Amino acid sequence: GERRSWQHLEELTPLIEHIFVASEDKRFFDHYGVDWLSLARVARDLLIDQRLRSGASTISMQLAKIYWPELKTPWHKGTQMLLAMYLELRMSKGEILSEYLNSVPFGFQRVGVGIACEFFFAGHCSSLSPSQLASLAVIPRNPSHYTKDLDSLFEMKNRLLKTVGNTMDASSLELALSERVR
């Protein structure tokens, strides 16, 4: 019942890769499957604030969860970490990123950025605006919420755009920040 459209990494714009890495795993190219700094931050937040502000799952850990869907509970985090390190030994960063971008669920039985671009924005990934790409990167976090609450999507999209703003010229960033995505 899922709809997919495979996109080779070479077919995607570098901005898509940059936005998704910034959204999901800022240090993707600096670790081997597990981001120990993020895990330490999460542990600190839990000890001090006794609440979880954000997770520490890397793209490799998320891919492990996609490959092995039975490992989705917090109790399986250690196994996810081991499988992420295993994937990092077997695959290049480009292969992992390509697999992730083509396997990430967007809700509505849509899997992968290729079909998500078509479904949400009626276009090919290369034709989307930076604002649309940033919105697309936010949706997998909570598809049912962000597709209904466009104000939250707008806020999260802009937060993400500000983190990747150094890859865009000032006028493009300003336009992307003001664009309301439908």
mmCIF file with all atom_site columns, C-alpha atoms in Angstrom:
data_model
loop_
_atom_site.group_PDB
_atom_site.id
_atom_site.type_symbol
_atom_site.label_atom_id
_atom_site.label_alt_id
_atom_site.label_comp_id
_atom_site.label_asym_id
_atom_site.label_entity_id
_atom_site.label_seq_id
_atom_site.pdbx_PDB_ins_code
_atom_site.Cartn_x
_atom_site.Cartn_y
_atom_site.Cartn_z
_atom_site.occupancy
_atom_site.B_iso_or_equiv
_atom_site.pdbx_formal_charge
_atom_site.auth_seq_id
_atom_site.auth_comp_id
_atom_site.auth_asym_id
_atom_site.auth_atom_id
_atom_site.pdbx_PDB_model_num
ATOM 1   C CA . GLY A 1 1   ? 0.000  0.000  0.000  1.00 0.00 ? 1   GLY A CA 1
ATOM 2   C CA . GLU A 1 2   ? 2.976  2.367  0.140  1.00 0.00 ? 2   GLU A CA 1
ATOM 3   C CA . ARG A 1 3   ? 3.861  4.654  -2.717 1.00 0.00 ? 3   ARG A CA 1
ATOM 4   C CA . ARG A 1 4   ? 7.532  5.176  -3.481 1.00 0.00 ? 4   ARG A CA 1
ATOM 5   C CA . SER A 1 5   ? 9.617  6.833  -6.156 1.00 0.00 ? 5   SER A CA 1
ATOM 6   C CA . TRP A 1 6   ? 13.339 6.115  -5.958 1.00 0.00 ? 6   TRP A CA 1
ATOM 7   C CA . GLN A 1 7   ? 15.642 9.100  -6.391 1.00 0.00 ? 7   GLN A CA 1
ATOM 8   C CA . HIS A 1 8   ? 19.361 8.534  -6.856 1.00 0.00 ? 8   HIS A CA 1
ATOM 9   C CA . LEU A 1 9   ? 21.462 10.906 -4.783 1.00 0.00 ? 9   LEU A CA 1
ATOM 10  C CA . GLU A 1 10  ? 22.876 12.414 -7.986 1.00 0.00 ? 10  GLU A CA 1
ATOM 11  C CA . GLU A 1 11  ? 19.319 13.349 -9.046 1.00 0.00 ? 11  GLU A CA 1
ATOM 12  C CA . LEU A 1 12  ? 18.707 15.345 -5.896 1.00 0.00 ? 12  LEU A CA 1
ATOM 13  C CA . THR A 1 13  ? 19.903 18.880 -5.390 1.00 0.00 ? 13  THR A CA 1
ATOM 14  C CA . PRO A 1 14  ? 22.665 19.408 -2.837 1.00 0.00 ? 14  PRO A CA 1
ATOM 15  C CA . LEU A 1 15  ? 20.223 21.662 -0.959 1.00 0.00 ? 15  LEU A CA 1
ATOM 16  C CA . ILE A 1 16  ? 17.906 18.684 -0.282 1.00 0.00 ? 16  ILE A CA 1
ATOM 17  C CA . GLU A 1 17  ? 20.781 16.715 1.220  1.00 0.00 ? 17  GLU A CA 1
ATOM 18  C CA . HIS A 1 18  ? 21.952 19.724 3.225  1.00 0.00 ? 18  HIS A CA 1
ATOM 19  C CA . ILE A 1 19  ? 18.465 20.505 4.578  1.00 0.00 ? 19  ILE A CA 1
ATOM 20  C CA . PHE A 1 20  ? 17.707 16.906 5.589  1.00 0.00 ? 20  PHE A CA 1
ATOM 21  C CA . VAL A 1 21  ? 21.093 16.476 7.265  1.00 0.00 ? 21  VAL A CA 1
ATOM 22  C CA . ALA A 1 22  ? 20.622 19.785 9.115  1.00 0.00 ? 22  ALA A CA 1
ATOM 23  C CA . SER A 1 23  ? 17.137 18.710 10.148 1.00 0.00 ? 23  SER A CA 1
ATOM 24  C CA . GLU A 1 24  ? 17.899 15.177 11.294 1.00 0.00 ? 24  GLU A CA 1
ATOM 25  C CA . ASP A 1 25  ? 21.598 14.782 12.071 1.00 0.00 ? 25  ASP A CA 1
ATOM 26  C CA . LYS A 1 26  ? 23.795 17.898 12.019 1.00 0.00 ? 26  LYS A CA 1
ATOM 27  C CA . ARG A 1 27  ? 26.981 15.907 12.641 1.00 0.00 ? 27  ARG A CA 1
ATOM 28  C CA . PHE A 1 28  ? 26.122 13.123 10.141 1.00 0.00 ? 28  PHE A CA 1
ATOM 29  C CA . PHE A 1 29  ? 29.490 13.361 8.401  1.00 0.00 ? 29  PHE A CA 1
ATOM 30  C CA . ASP A 1 30  ? 31.427 13.496 11.694 1.00 0.00 ? 30  ASP A CA 1
ATOM 31  C CA . HIS A 1 31  ? 30.353 10.281 13.452 1.00 0.00 ? 31  HIS A CA 1
ATOM 32  C CA . TYR A 1 32  ? 30.207 6.564  12.768 1.00 0.00 ? 32  TYR A CA 1
ATOM 33  C CA . GLY A 1 33  ? 26.508 5.931  13.303 1.00 0.00 ? 33  GLY A CA 1
ATOM 34  C CA . VAL A 1 34  ? 26.116 7.210  16.851 1.00 0.00 ? 34  VAL A CA 1
ATOM 35  C CA . ASP A 1 35  ? 26.403 10.857 17.867 1.00 0.00 ? 35  ASP A CA 1
ATOM 36  C CA . TRP A 1 36  ? 27.845 10.576 21.351 1.00 0.00 ? 36  TRP A CA 1
ATOM 37  C CA . LEU A 1 37  ? 27.629 14.359 21.921 1.00 0.00 ? 37  LEU A CA 1
ATOM 38  C CA . SER A 1 38  ? 23.876 14.303 21.259 1.00 0.00 ? 38  SER A CA 1
ATOM 39  C CA . LEU A 1 39  ? 23.471 11.319 23.584 1.00 0.00 ? 39  LEU A CA 1
ATOM 40  C CA . ALA A 1 40  ? 25.340 13.209 26.315 1.00 0.00 ? 40  ALA A CA 1
ATOM 41  C CA . ARG A 1 41  ? 23.078 16.248 25.761 1.00 0.00 ? 41  ARG A CA 1
ATOM 42  C CA . VAL A 1 42  ? 19.963 14.076 26.050 1.00 0.00 ? 42  VAL A CA 1
ATOM 43  C CA . ALA A 1 43  ? 21.293 12.440 29.224 1.00 0.00 ? 43  ALA A CA 1
ATOM 44  C CA . ARG A 1 44  ? 22.058 15.871 30.703 1.00 0.00 ? 44  ARG A CA 1
ATOM 45  C CA . ASP A 1 45  ? 18.556 17.146 29.834 1.00 0.00 ? 45  ASP A CA 1
ATOM 46  C CA . LEU A 1 46  ? 16.975 14.096 31.429 1.00 0.00 ? 46  LEU A CA 1
ATOM 47  C CA . LEU A 1 47  ? 19.073 14.432 34.592 1.00 0.00 ? 47  LEU A CA 1
ATOM 48  C CA . ILE A 1 48  ? 18.699 18.192 35.017 1.00 0.00 ? 48  ILE A CA 1
ATOM 49  C CA . ASP A 1 49  ? 15.268 18.999 33.562 1.00 0.00 ? 49  ASP A CA 1
ATOM 50  C CA . GLN A 1 50  ? 13.830 15.493 33.829 1.00 0.00 ? 50  GLN A CA 1
ATOM 51  C CA . ARG A 1 51  ? 12.353 15.863 30.349 1.00 0.00 ? 51  ARG A CA 1
ATOM 52  C CA . LEU A 1 52  ? 13.374 15.076 26.817 1.00 0.00 ? 52  LEU A CA 1
ATOM 53  C CA . ARG A 1 53  ? 13.781 18.182 24.648 1.00 0.00 ? 53  ARG A CA 1
ATOM 54  C CA . SER A 1 54  ? 14.977 16.379 21.535 1.00 0.00 ? 54  SER A CA 1
ATOM 55  C CA . GLY A 1 55  ? 16.250 12.988 20.542 1.00 0.00 ? 55  GLY A CA 1
ATOM 56  C CA . ALA A 1 56  ? 19.707 11.802 19.661 1.00 0.00 ? 56  ALA A CA 1
ATOM 57  C CA . SER A 1 57  ? 18.883 9.473  16.787 1.00 0.00 ? 57  SER A CA 1
ATOM 58  C CA . THR A 1 58  ? 21.230 9.812  13.865 1.00 0.00 ? 58  THR A CA 1
ATOM 59  C CA . ILE A 1 59  ? 20.269 9.257  10.247 1.00 0.00 ? 59  ILE A CA 1
ATOM 60  C CA . SER A 1 60  ? 22.001 5.881  10.479 1.00 0.00 ? 60  SER A CA 1
ATOM 61  C CA . MET A 1 61  ? 19.981 4.989  13.592 1.00 0.00 ? 61  MET A CA 1
ATOM 62  C CA . GLN A 1 62  ? 16.768 6.061  11.869 1.00 0.00 ? 62  GLN A CA 1
ATOM 63  C CA . LEU A 1 63  ? 17.684 3.941  8.858  1.00 0.00 ? 63  LEU A CA 1
ATOM 64  C CA . ALA A 1 64  ? 18.245 0.975  11.181 1.00 0.00 ? 64  ALA A CA 1
ATOM 65  C CA . LYS A 1 65  ? 14.763 1.595  12.613 1.00 0.00 ? 65  LYS A CA 1
ATOM 66  C CA . ILE A 1 66  ? 13.338 1.645  9.081  1.00 0.00 ? 66  ILE A CA 1
ATOM 67  C CA . TYR A 1 67  ? 15.140 -1.586 8.136  1.00 0.00 ? 67  TYR A CA 1
ATOM 68  C CA . TRP A 1 68  ? 14.200 -3.304 11.397 1.00 0.00 ? 68  TRP A CA 1
ATOM 69  C CA . PRO A 1 69  ? 10.772 -1.819 12.325 1.00 0.00 ? 69  PRO A CA 1
ATOM 70  C CA . GLU A 1 70  ? 10.398 -4.042 15.374 1.00 0.00 ? 70  GLU A CA 1
ATOM 71  C CA . LEU A 1 71  ? 13.118 -1.952 17.093 1.00 0.00 ? 71  LEU A CA 1
ATOM 72  C CA . LYS A 1 72  ? 11.101 1.229  17.609 1.00 0.00 ? 72  LYS A CA 1
ATOM 73  C CA . THR A 1 73  ? 10.744 1.470  21.379 1.00 0.00 ? 73  THR A CA 1
ATOM 74  C CA . PRO A 1 74  ? 13.172 3.349  23.628 1.00 0.00 ? 74  PRO A CA 1
ATOM 75  C CA . TRP A 1 75  ? 14.222 -0.027 25.053 1.00 0.00 ? 75  TRP A CA 1
ATOM 76  C CA . HIS A 1 76  ? 15.691 -0.879 21.645 1.00 0.00 ? 76  HIS A CA 1
ATOM 77  C CA . LYS A 1 77  ? 17.927 2.218  21.461 1.00 0.00 ? 77  LYS A CA 1
ATOM 78  C CA . GLY A 1 78  ? 21.078 0.203  22.217 1.00 0.00 ? 78  GLY A CA 1
ATOM 79  C CA . THR A 1 79  ? 20.313 -2.260 19.434 1.00 0.00 ? 79  THR A CA 1
ATOM 80  C CA . GLN A 1 80  ? 19.601 0.640  17.060 1.00 0.00 ? 80  GLN A CA 1
ATOM 81  C CA . MET A 1 81  ? 22.998 2.108  17.941 1.00 0.00 ? 81  MET A CA 1
ATOM 82  C CA . LEU A 1 82  ? 24.787 -1.178 17.221 1.00 0.00 ? 82  LEU A CA 1
ATOM 83  C CA . LEU A 1 83  ? 22.930 -1.604 13.923 1.00 0.00 ? 83  LEU A CA 1
ATOM 84  C CA . ALA A 1 84  ? 23.714 2.004  12.949 1.00 0.00 ? 84  ALA A CA 1
ATOM 85  C CA . MET A 1 85  ? 27.420 1.365  13.533 1.00 0.00 ? 85  MET A CA 1
ATOM 86  C CA . TYR A 1 86  ? 27.101 -1.855 11.502 1.00 0.00 ? 86  TYR A CA 1
ATOM 87  C CA . LEU A 1 87  ? 25.492 0.077  8.622  1.00 0.00 ? 87  LEU A CA 1
ATOM 88  C CA . GLU A 1 88  ? 28.290 2.655  8.794  1.00 0.00 ? 88  GLU A CA 1
ATOM 89  C CA . LEU A 1 89  ? 30.857 -0.126 8.407  1.00 0.00 ? 89  LEU A CA 1
ATOM 90  C CA . ARG A 1 90  ? 29.063 -1.623 5.403  1.00 0.00 ? 90  ARG A CA 1
ATOM 91  C CA . MET A 1 91  ? 27.904 1.496  3.554  1.00 0.00 ? 91  MET A CA 1
ATOM 92  C CA . SER A 1 92  ? 29.343 4.871  2.584  1.00 0.00 ? 92  SER A CA 1
ATOM 93  C CA . LYS A 1 93  ? 27.814 8.065  3.959  1.00 0.00 ? 93  LYS A CA 1
ATOM 94  C CA . GLY A 1 94  ? 26.371 8.723  0.494  1.00 0.00 ? 94  GLY A CA 1
ATOM 95  C CA . GLU A 1 95  ? 24.732 5.292  0.394  1.00 0.00 ? 95  GLU A CA 1
ATOM 96  C CA . ILE A 1 96  ? 23.285 5.762  3.882  1.00 0.00 ? 96  ILE A CA 1
ATOM 97  C CA . LEU A 1 97  ? 21.937 9.204  3.013  1.00 0.00 ? 97  LEU A CA 1
ATOM 98  C CA . SER A 1 98  ? 20.481 7.923  -0.261 1.00 0.00 ? 98  SER A CA 1
ATOM 99  C CA . GLU A 1 99  ? 18.799 4.973  1.487  1.00 0.00 ? 99  GLU A CA 1
ATOM 100 C CA . TYR A 1 100 ? 17.442 7.263  4.194  1.00 0.00 ? 100 TYR A CA 1
ATOM 101 C CA . LEU A 1 101 ? 16.065 9.847  1.751  1.00 0.00 ? 101 LEU A CA 1
ATOM 102 C CA . ASN A 1 102 ? 14.363 7.073  -0.214 1.00 0.00 ? 102 ASN A CA 1
ATOM 103 C CA . SER A 1 103 ? 13.041 5.238  2.862  1.00 0.00 ? 103 SER A CA 1
ATOM 104 C CA . VAL A 1 104 ? 11.882 7.993  5.211  1.00 0.00 ? 104 VAL A CA 1
ATOM 105 C CA . PRO A 1 105 ? 8.100  7.855  5.775  1.00 0.00 ? 105 PRO A CA 1
ATOM 106 C CA . PHE A 1 106 ? 6.097  11.034 5.126  1.00 0.00 ? 106 PHE A CA 1
ATOM 107 C CA . GLY A 1 107 ? 2.697  9.692  6.188  1.00 0.00 ? 107 GLY A CA 1
ATOM 108 C CA . PHE A 1 108 ? -0.220 9.154  3.835  1.00 0.00 ? 108 PHE A CA 1
ATOM 109 C CA . GLN A 1 109 ? 1.451  5.914  2.654  1.00 0.00 ? 109 GLN A CA 1
ATOM 110 C CA . ARG A 1 110 ? 4.212  7.963  0.995  1.00 0.00 ? 110 ARG A CA 1
ATOM 111 C CA . VAL A 1 111 ? 7.810  6.845  1.474  1.00 0.00 ? 111 VAL A CA 1
ATOM 112 C CA . GLY A 1 112 ? 10.881 8.705  0.236  1.00 0.00 ? 112 GLY A CA 1
ATOM 113 C CA . VAL A 1 113 ? 11.536 12.266 -0.887 1.00 0.00 ? 113 VAL A CA 1
ATOM 114 C CA . GLY A 1 114 ? 10.755 11.571 -4.538 1.00 0.00 ? 114 GLY A CA 1
ATOM 115 C CA . ILE A 1 115 ? 7.132  10.653 -3.979 1.00 0.00 ? 115 ILE A CA 1
ATOM 116 C CA . ALA A 1 116 ? 6.791  13.220 -1.170 1.00 0.00 ? 116 ALA A CA 1
ATOM 117 C CA . CYS A 1 117 ? 7.776  16.047 -3.550 1.00 0.00 ? 117 CYS A CA 1
ATOM 118 C CA . GLU A 1 118 ? 5.116  14.907 -5.985 1.00 0.00 ? 118 GLU A CA 1
ATOM 119 C CA . PHE A 1 119 ? 2.464  14.322 -3.314 1.00 0.00 ? 119 PHE A CA 1
ATOM 120 C CA . PHE A 1 120 ? 2.882  17.503 -1.259 1.00 0.00 ? 120 PHE A CA 1
ATOM 121 C CA . PHE A 1 121 ? 4.044  19.956 -3.931 1.00 0.00 ? 121 PHE A CA 1
ATOM 122 C CA . ALA A 1 122 ? 3.125  18.377 -7.294 1.00 0.00 ? 122 ALA A CA 1
ATOM 123 C CA . GLY A 1 123 ? 6.663  18.686 -8.572 1.00 0.00 ? 123 GLY A CA 1
ATOM 124 C CA . HIS A 1 124 ? 10.016 17.009 -8.933 1.00 0.00 ? 124 HIS A CA 1
ATOM 125 C CA . CYS A 1 125 ? 12.481 17.504 -6.090 1.00 0.00 ? 125 CYS A CA 1
ATOM 126 C CA . SER A 1 126 ? 14.734 19.662 -8.268 1.00 0.00 ? 126 SER A CA 1
ATOM 127 C CA . SER A 1 127 ? 11.891 22.115 -8.955 1.00 0.00 ? 127 SER A CA 1
ATOM 128 C CA . LEU A 1 128 ? 10.971 22.850 -5.333 1.00 0.00 ? 128 LEU A CA 1
ATOM 129 C CA . SER A 1 129 ? 11.817 26.097 -3.568 1.00 0.00 ? 129 SER A CA 1
ATOM 130 C CA . PRO A 1 130 ? 14.086 26.112 -0.508 1.00 0.00 ? 130 PRO A CA 1
ATOM 131 C CA . SER A 1 131 ? 11.002 26.806 1.615  1.00 0.00 ? 131 SER A CA 1
ATOM 132 C CA . GLN A 1 132 ? 9.215  23.763 0.206  1.00 0.00 ? 132 GLN A CA 1
ATOM 133 C CA . LEU A 1 133 ? 12.300 21.581 0.729  1.00 0.00 ? 133 LEU A CA 1
ATOM 134 C CA . ALA A 1 134 ? 12.619 22.722 4.346  1.00 0.00 ? 134 ALA A CA 1
ATOM 135 C CA . SER A 1 135 ? 8.908  22.002 4.904  1.00 0.00 ? 135 SER A CA 1
ATOM 136 C CA . LEU A 1 136 ? 9.409  18.572 3.400  1.00 0.00 ? 136 LEU A CA 1
ATOM 137 C CA . ALA A 1 137 ? 12.258 17.881 5.852  1.00 0.00 ? 137 ALA A CA 1
ATOM 138 C CA . VAL A 1 138 ? 10.028 18.785 8.810  1.00 0.00 ? 138 VAL A CA 1
ATOM 139 C CA . ILE A 1 139 ? 7.019  16.631 7.850  1.00 0.00 ? 139 ILE A CA 1
ATOM 140 C CA . PRO A 1 140 ? 8.501  13.183 8.725  1.00 0.00 ? 140 PRO A CA 1
ATOM 141 C CA . ARG A 1 141 ? 8.858  14.239 12.374 1.00 0.00 ? 141 ARG A CA 1
ATOM 142 C CA . ASN A 1 142 ? 5.060  14.185 12.756 1.00 0.00 ? 142 ASN A CA 1
ATOM 143 C CA . PRO A 1 143 ? 3.174  13.973 9.433  1.00 0.00 ? 143 PRO A CA 1
ATOM 144 C CA . SER A 1 144 ? -0.351 14.115 10.842 1.00 0.00 ? 144 SER A CA 1
ATOM 145 C CA . HIS A 1 145 ? 0.471  17.207 12.929 1.00 0.00 ? 145 HIS A CA 1
ATOM 146 C CA . TYR A 1 146 ? 2.460  19.239 10.417 1.00 0.00 ? 146 TYR A CA 1
ATOM 147 C CA . THR A 1 147 ? 0.083  18.625 7.511  1.00 0.00 ? 147 THR A CA 1
ATOM 148 C CA . LYS A 1 148 ? -2.843 19.904 9.593  1.00 0.00 ? 148 LYS A CA 1
ATOM 149 C CA . ASP A 1 149 ? -1.157 22.686 11.595 1.00 0.00 ? 149 ASP A CA 1
ATOM 150 C CA . LEU A 1 150 ? 0.438  24.846 8.905  1.00 0.00 ? 150 LEU A CA 1
ATOM 151 C CA . ASP A 1 151 ? 1.449  27.509 11.443 1.00 0.00 ? 151 ASP A CA 1
ATOM 152 C CA . SER A 1 152 ? 3.618  24.940 13.259 1.00 0.00 ? 152 SER A CA 1
ATOM 153 C CA . LEU A 1 153 ? 5.021  23.780 9.927  1.00 0.00 ? 153 LEU A CA 1
ATOM 154 C CA . PHE A 1 154 ? 5.821  27.406 9.000  1.00 0.00 ? 154 PHE A CA 1
ATOM 155 C CA . GLU A 1 155 ? 7.591  27.955 12.332 1.00 0.00 ? 155 GLU A CA 1
ATOM 156 C CA . MET A 1 156 ? 9.646  24.735 12.118 1.00 0.00 ? 156 MET A CA 1
ATOM 157 C CA . LYS A 1 157 ? 10.443 25.325 8.438  1.00 0.00 ? 157 LYS A CA 1
ATOM 158 C CA . ASN A 1 158 ? 11.810 28.776 9.260  1.00 0.00 ? 158 ASN A CA 1
ATOM 159 C CA . ARG A 1 159 ? 13.831 27.464 12.193 1.00 0.00 ? 159 ARG A CA 1
ATOM 160 C CA . LEU A 1 160 ? 15.403 24.915 9.859  1.00 0.00 ? 160 LEU A CA 1
ATOM 161 C CA . LEU A 1 161 ? 16.019 27.491 7.114  1.00 0.00 ? 161 LEU A CA 1
ATOM 162 C CA . LYS A 1 162 ? 17.884 29.708 9.585  1.00 0.00 ? 162 LYS A CA 1
ATOM 163 C CA . THR A 1 163 ? 20.267 26.836 10.349 1.00 0.00 ? 163 THR A CA 1
ATOM 164 C CA . VAL A 1 164 ? 21.031 26.272 6.647  1.00 0.00 ? 164 VAL A CA 1
ATOM 165 C CA . GLY A 1 165 ? 20.946 29.954 5.733  1.00 0.00 ? 165 GLY A CA 1
ATOM 166 C CA . ASN A 1 166 ? 24.701 30.091 5.199  1.00 0.00 ? 166 ASN A CA 1
ATOM 167 C CA . THR A 1 167 ? 24.250 27.955 2.044  1.00 0.00 ? 167 THR A CA 1
ATOM 168 C CA . MET A 1 168 ? 21.908 30.525 0.482  1.00 0.00 ? 168 MET A CA 1
ATOM 169 C CA . ASP A 1 169 ? 22.311 34.160 -0.489 1.00 0.00 ? 169 ASP A CA 1
ATOM 170 C CA . ALA A 1 170 ? 20.564 36.687 1.768  1.00 0.00 ? 170 ALA A CA 1
ATOM 171 C CA . SER A 1 171 ? 17.728 37.518 -0.633 1.00 0.00 ? 171 SER A CA 1
ATOM 172 C CA . SER A 1 172 ? 16.915 33.831 -1.257 1.00 0.00 ? 172 SER A CA 1
ATOM 173 C CA . LEU A 1 173 ? 16.886 33.170 2.487  1.00 0.00 ? 173 LEU A CA 1
ATOM 174 C CA . GLU A 1 174 ? 14.621 36.151 3.120  1.00 0.00 ? 174 GLU A CA 1
ATOM 175 C CA . LEU A 1 175 ? 12.220 35.002 0.401  1.00 0.00 ? 175 LEU A CA 1
ATOM 176 C CA . ALA A 1 176 ? 12.226 31.424 1.752  1.00 0.00 ? 176 ALA A CA 1
ATOM 177 C CA . LEU A 1 177 ? 11.540 32.618 5.296  1.00 0.00 ? 177 LEU A CA 1
ATOM 178 C CA . SER A 1 178 ? 8.537  34.642 4.166  1.00 0.00 ? 178 SER A CA 1
ATOM 179 C CA . GLU A 1 179 ? 7.067  31.983 1.849  1.00 0.00 ? 179 GLU A CA 1
ATOM 180 C CA . ARG A 1 180 ? 3.904  30.367 3.201  1.00 0.00 ? 180 ARG A CA 1
ATOM 181 C CA . VAL A 1 181 ? 3.813  26.786 2.030  1.00 0.00 ? 181 VAL A CA 1
ATOM 182 C CA . ARG A 1 182 ? 0.491  25.259 1.038  1.00 0.00 ? 182 ARG A CA 1
#
